[in-house]
Coordinates of C-alpha atoms in Angstrom, one line a residue:
M1 CA -35.5 -51.1 -57.1
K2 CA -35.7 -54.0 -53.7
R3 CA -31.5 -54.5 -54.2
C4 CA -31.9 -50.3 -53.2
V5 CA -33.6 -50.7 -50.3
I6 CA -31.8 -54.3 -49.2
I7 CA -28.7 -51.8 -49.6
A8 CA -30.3 -48.9 -47.8
L9 CA -31.2 -50.7 -44.9
S10 CA -28.0 -52.0 -44.4
V11 CA -26.5 -48.8 -44.4
F12 CA -28.9 -47.4 -42.2
F13 CA -28.1 -50.8 -39.9
M14 CA -24.9 -50.3 -40.0
L15 CA -25.2 -46.6 -39.0
T16 CA -27.2 -47.6 -36.6
S17 CA -24.9 -50.1 -34.7
A18 CA -22.0 -48.0 -35.1
A19 CA -24.1 -44.9 -32.8
A20 CA -25.3 -47.6 -30.2
A21 CA -21.7 -48.6 -30.2
T22 CA -20.3 -44.5 -29.4
E23 CA -23.3 -44.5 -27.3
R24 CA -22.3 -44.8 -23.3
V25 CA -22.9 -42.7 -20.0
F26 CA -19.8 -39.9 -19.3
H27 CA -17.9 -40.4 -16.1
I28 CA -17.0 -38.2 -13.9
G29 CA -14.4 -38.6 -10.9
R30 CA -12.1 -37.6 -8.1
P31 CA -9.5 -39.7 -5.7
T32 CA -11.8 -39.3 -1.8
T33 CA -12.0 -41.2 1.0
E34 CA -16.0 -39.4 1.0
V35 CA -17.7 -40.4 -1.4
K36 CA -21.2 -40.3 -0.4
K37 CA -20.5 -36.4 -0.8
E38 CA -17.8 -36.2 -3.3
Y39 CA -20.9 -38.1 -5.6
E40 CA -23.7 -35.5 -4.1
R41 CA -21.4 -32.4 -5.5
L42 CA -20.1 -34.6 -8.7
Y43 CA -23.7 -35.8 -9.9
P44 CA -25.8 -33.1 -11.4
I45 CA -22.2 -31.5 -13.3
A46 CA -22.4 -34.7 -15.1
V47 CA -26.3 -35.1 -16.0
Y48 CA -26.4 -31.8 -17.1
L49 CA -23.1 -32.2 -19.2
A50 CA -24.3 -35.3 -20.7
E51 CA -27.0 -33.3 -21.6
Y52 CA -25.0 -31.3 -23.8
L53 CA -22.9 -34.5 -25.6
K54 CA -25.7 -36.3 -26.5
D55 CA -24.9 -35.8 -30.3
Y56 CA -20.9 -37.2 -29.2
G57 CA -23.5 -40.9 -27.9
I58 CA -23.2 -39.5 -24.7
T59 CA -26.4 -41.4 -23.2
G60 CA -26.5 -40.1 -19.2
G61 CA -23.9 -38.6 -16.2
D62 CA -22.5 -40.1 -14.2
V63 CA -20.3 -40.3 -11.1
R64 CA -16.8 -42.8 -10.4
V65 CA -14.8 -42.6 -7.6
D66 CA -12.7 -45.5 -5.9
G67 CA -12.7 -44.7 -2.3
K68 CA -9.4 -45.7 -1.4
N69 CA -8.4 -41.5 -2.0
S70 CA -5.6 -43.2 -4.5
V71 CA -4.3 -41.6 -7.7
T72 CA -2.7 -44.4 -8.4
A73 CA -5.8 -45.8 -8.9
T74 CA -7.5 -42.7 -10.0
C75 CA -4.9 -42.4 -13.3
D76 CA -6.0 -46.0 -13.6
M77 CA -9.2 -45.3 -14.3
L78 CA -7.7 -41.9 -16.3
Q79 CA -6.2 -44.0 -18.7
N80 CA -8.7 -47.6 -18.6
G81 CA -11.7 -44.7 -19.9
Q82 CA -13.6 -45.5 -16.3
V83 CA -13.3 -42.0 -15.9
D84 CA -13.6 -39.3 -18.3
L85 CA -13.0 -36.1 -16.3
V86 CA -11.6 -35.5 -13.3
L87 CA -12.2 -32.1 -11.0
E88 CA -9.0 -31.5 -8.6
T89 CA -7.6 -29.1 -6.2
P90 CA -2.9 -28.6 -7.8
F91 CA -1.2 -31.1 -6.4
T92 CA -3.6 -34.1 -7.3
A93 CA -4.2 -33.3 -10.1
L94 CA -0.4 -31.8 -11.4
R95 CA 0.3 -36.1 -10.8
L96 CA -2.7 -37.0 -12.4
I97 CA -1.2 -35.0 -15.6
R98 CA 2.5 -36.5 -15.0
Q99 CA 1.0 -40.3 -14.0
G100 CA -2.3 -40.6 -16.0
G101 CA -1.9 -38.4 -19.1
A102 CA -4.8 -36.2 -17.6
V103 CA -4.9 -33.0 -20.0
P104 CA -5.6 -30.2 -18.4
L105 CA -8.5 -28.5 -19.4
L106 CA -10.3 -25.8 -17.0
I107 CA -9.4 -23.3 -14.5
I108 CA -12.1 -23.5 -11.9
K109 CA -13.7 -19.8 -9.7
R110 CA -14.8 -21.9 -6.9
E111 CA -16.3 -19.8 -3.7
G112 CA -15.6 -16.8 -5.4
V113 CA -11.9 -17.7 -6.5
T114 CA -10.0 -19.3 -8.3
E115 CA -7.3 -18.8 -6.3
Y116 CA -6.6 -19.9 -2.7
R117 CA -4.1 -20.0 0.6
S118 CA -3.6 -22.6 2.9
F119 CA -3.9 -21.7 7.0
L120 CA -1.6 -23.2 10.0
F121 CA -3.8 -22.3 13.4
A122 CA -3.5 -23.2 17.0
R123 CA -5.9 -22.7 20.3
K124 CA -4.9 -19.0 21.1
D125 CA -4.5 -20.9 25.0
S126 CA -2.1 -23.0 23.4
G127 CA 1.0 -21.0 23.6
I128 CA 1.6 -21.9 19.9
S129 CA 2.1 -18.7 17.8
T130 CA 4.5 -20.2 15.5
L131 CA 5.5 -22.5 13.3
D132 CA 8.7 -23.5 15.7
D133 CA 6.1 -23.7 18.8
L134 CA 4.8 -27.4 17.2
K135 CA 8.1 -29.2 18.3
G136 CA 6.9 -31.3 20.1
K137 CA 3.0 -31.3 19.3
V138 CA 0.7 -32.8 17.1
V139 CA -0.4 -31.4 13.8
V140 CA -4.3 -32.4 12.2
F141 CA -4.2 -31.9 8.6
E142 CA -7.1 -33.0 6.7
D143 CA -6.5 -36.0 3.9
P144 CA -2.8 -36.8 1.9
G145 CA -4.9 -36.2 -1.2
S146 CA -5.5 -31.9 -0.5
T147 CA -3.0 -29.7 -1.4
S148 CA -4.7 -26.3 0.9
A149 CA -4.9 -29.2 4.0
Y150 CA -1.9 -31.6 3.6
H151 CA 0.4 -30.5 1.0
L152 CA 1.1 -27.2 0.9
P153 CA 0.8 -26.3 5.4
R154 CA 3.2 -29.5 5.3
K155 CA 5.6 -27.7 2.3
A156 CA 5.5 -24.3 5.3
L157 CA 6.4 -27.1 8.5
E158 CA 9.3 -28.3 6.4
E159 CA 10.8 -25.3 5.2
A160 CA 10.7 -23.9 9.1
G161 CA 13.2 -26.9 10.0
L162 CA 10.4 -28.8 11.4
D163 CA 11.3 -33.2 11.1
L164 CA 7.5 -34.4 10.6
L165 CA 6.8 -38.2 11.4
S166 CA 3.4 -39.2 11.1
L167 CA 1.7 -40.8 14.1
P168 CA -1.0 -44.6 14.3
S169 CA -3.2 -41.3 16.4
A170 CA -4.2 -38.6 18.2
G171 CA -2.5 -39.7 21.7
A172 CA 0.7 -41.4 20.2
G173 CA 3.1 -39.6 22.0
V174 CA 6.0 -37.4 19.8
P175 CA 9.4 -38.1 20.0
E176 CA 11.6 -35.4 21.2
G177 CA 12.2 -32.9 18.6
K178 CA 10.0 -34.7 15.8
T179 CA 6.6 -33.0 15.0
G180 CA 4.1 -36.0 14.9
Y181 CA 0.7 -35.3 12.4
I182 CA -2.2 -37.1 12.0
F183 CA -4.9 -36.7 9.3
A184 CA -8.7 -36.3 10.7
G185 CA -11.0 -37.3 6.9
S186 CA -12.4 -33.6 6.6
E187 CA -12.8 -29.9 7.2
L188 CA -14.9 -30.0 10.5
N189 CA -13.0 -33.2 12.5
T190 CA -9.7 -30.6 11.8
S191 CA -10.8 -27.6 13.8
S192 CA -12.8 -29.9 16.1
W193 CA -9.9 -32.2 16.8
V194 CA -7.5 -28.9 17.4
F195 CA -10.6 -27.6 19.5
F196 CA -10.8 -30.3 21.5
K197 CA -7.6 -30.4 21.7
R198 CA -6.9 -33.7 20.6
A199 CA -4.6 -31.6 18.2
D200 CA -2.8 -28.6 18.9
A201 CA -2.9 -28.1 15.3
G202 CA -4.4 -28.0 12.6
A203 CA -4.2 -27.4 8.9
L204 CA -6.7 -25.3 6.1
S205 CA -7.9 -23.6 3.8
N206 CA -8.3 -19.0 4.3
L207 CA -12.3 -20.5 3.3
D208 CA -12.3 -23.4 5.2
W209 CA -11.6 -21.3 7.6
D210 CA -14.4 -18.9 7.4
S211 CA -17.3 -21.7 6.6
P212 CA -19.0 -22.0 9.7
D213 CA -19.6 -25.7 7.8
E214 CA -16.2 -26.6 8.6
N215 CA -15.2 -24.0 11.1
P216 CA -17.8 -22.8 13.4
E217 CA -17.2 -19.3 15.0
A218 CA -17.4 -21.2 19.0
F219 CA -14.6 -22.8 17.0
R220 CA -12.5 -19.9 15.3
R221 CA -13.6 -17.3 18.3
E222 CA -11.2 -20.0 20.5
M223 CA -7.9 -20.3 17.7
R224 CA -5.5 -18.3 15.9
I225 CA -3.7 -18.9 12.8
I226 CA 0.4 -18.4 13.3
H227 CA 0.8 -18.8 9.2
E228 CA -0.3 -18.6 5.8
T229 CA 1.0 -19.8 2.5
E230 CA 1.1 -18.7 -0.6
T231 CA -1.7 -19.0 -2.6
V232 CA -2.1 -21.8 -6.2
P233 CA -4.4 -22.3 -7.8
R234 CA -8.4 -23.6 -6.5
M235 CA -9.1 -25.9 -8.8
L236 CA -9.2 -28.0 -12.9
V237 CA -10.5 -29.7 -14.8
M238 CA -8.7 -32.3 -16.7
A239 CA -9.7 -35.2 -18.8
R240 CA -9.1 -38.8 -19.8
P241 CA -6.1 -39.2 -22.0
G242 CA -7.6 -40.7 -24.7
L243 CA -11.3 -38.6 -25.0
S244 CA -11.3 -37.1 -28.8
P245 CA -10.0 -33.8 -29.4
E246 CA -13.6 -32.8 -30.2
L247 CA -15.8 -34.2 -26.9
M248 CA -13.1 -31.6 -25.0
E249 CA -13.7 -28.7 -26.9
A250 CA -17.4 -29.9 -26.5
V251 CA -17.5 -30.5 -22.8
T252 CA -15.1 -27.2 -22.3
A253 CA -17.5 -25.5 -24.0
V254 CA -20.2 -26.3 -22.3
F255 CA -18.1 -25.5 -18.7
L256 CA -17.5 -22.0 -19.7
H257 CA -21.0 -21.4 -20.6
M258 CA -22.1 -23.2 -17.5
H259 CA -22.9 -20.2 -15.5
E260 CA -24.6 -18.4 -17.8
T261 CA -27.6 -20.8 -17.1
E262 CA -30.3 -21.2 -14.3
A263 CA -29.9 -25.2 -14.1
G264 CA -25.6 -24.7 -14.5
Q265 CA -25.8 -22.9 -12.0
E266 CA -27.9 -24.9 -10.2
A267 CA -25.6 -27.9 -11.0
L268 CA -22.6 -26.3 -10.0
K269 CA -24.2 -25.4 -6.6
N270 CA -23.7 -28.1 -4.3
Y271 CA -19.5 -27.8 -5.6
K272 CA -19.9 -23.9 -4.9
M273 CA -18.7 -23.7 -8.2
N274 CA -19.2 -19.9 -9.6
R275 CA -17.3 -20.3 -13.7
F276 CA -14.5 -22.1 -15.3
Y277 CA -11.6 -20.2 -17.3
R278 CA -10.2 -22.1 -20.5
I279 CA -6.6 -23.5 -20.3
E280 CA -5.2 -22.1 -23.6
D281 CA -1.8 -23.4 -23.3
R282 CA -1.3 -26.3 -21.7
E283 CA 2.0 -28.0 -21.8
T284 CA 3.6 -24.1 -20.2
Y285 CA 0.4 -23.6 -18.1
V286 CA 1.5 -27.0 -17.0
N287 CA 5.0 -25.7 -16.7
R288 CA 4.1 -22.8 -15.1
L289 CA 1.7 -25.0 -12.0
E290 CA 4.5 -27.2 -11.9
Q291 CA 7.6 -24.1 -11.1
R292 CA 4.9 -22.6 -8.8
L293 CA 4.1 -25.6 -6.5
E294 CA 7.9 -26.2 -6.7
H295 CA 8.7 -23.0 -5.3
I296 CA 6.1 -22.4 -3.0
G297 CA 7.0 -20.6 0.7
E298 CA 10.7 -20.2 -0.4

């Protein structure tokens, strides 16, 4: 009897130790320079997700970003297991998939849409009405990681035959035959810099163009859209390459039903997310997305 008790206790402690070893915090992240803003938007989602992953040894949810808007750093965090999920826009998502081994799980419907596009705009009194008018001018983008406020509009400018040059500041001169560009760091800065004539033109998503928080009505009245790009997917959810298939499926299931609960809707509110859709054939989806982004504007 004593020997049976000892064996039973040994098995119990072995199981307890194994469970303790797997217990950990589940992290969501993305490359950004706006650490506080992203933390506040992602943290409620991470906490909500963790609540439904307790059976997988998850003890809590948190956010982890590098703060330098570095795709390479985020790839490293994915591969090292420091970040479990990344929520990203298409161009950066593709880099994380190709370079970091990220696994695409879901398409995000955000601000009521699953796809969006970019607007290039200028002040109405600037004399700028076409992309060709931007020769010798300065264009302001949000940041190097933005799909809608950098990659898409930059591609449109290049395909229009403009020779782009990164400038050290808004006041730097633009060499003849070039189109200079700078980064504002946020959507509101982008619209502000064009409105106050710090830059000649800017780029925003069609959603941010209509947002009073990112492009106030007083700004919008004085500006006009000079070019619209084609649409691309709004945002993707991707898992780190080492995450178990069982946990990936559990994460997917939580997200798919998140919009159905009051707590889920509350967690998504700060990021203006509505719901999620499963990516059924990941390889095919990634190949098609890559082809689509490669040919944007053609």
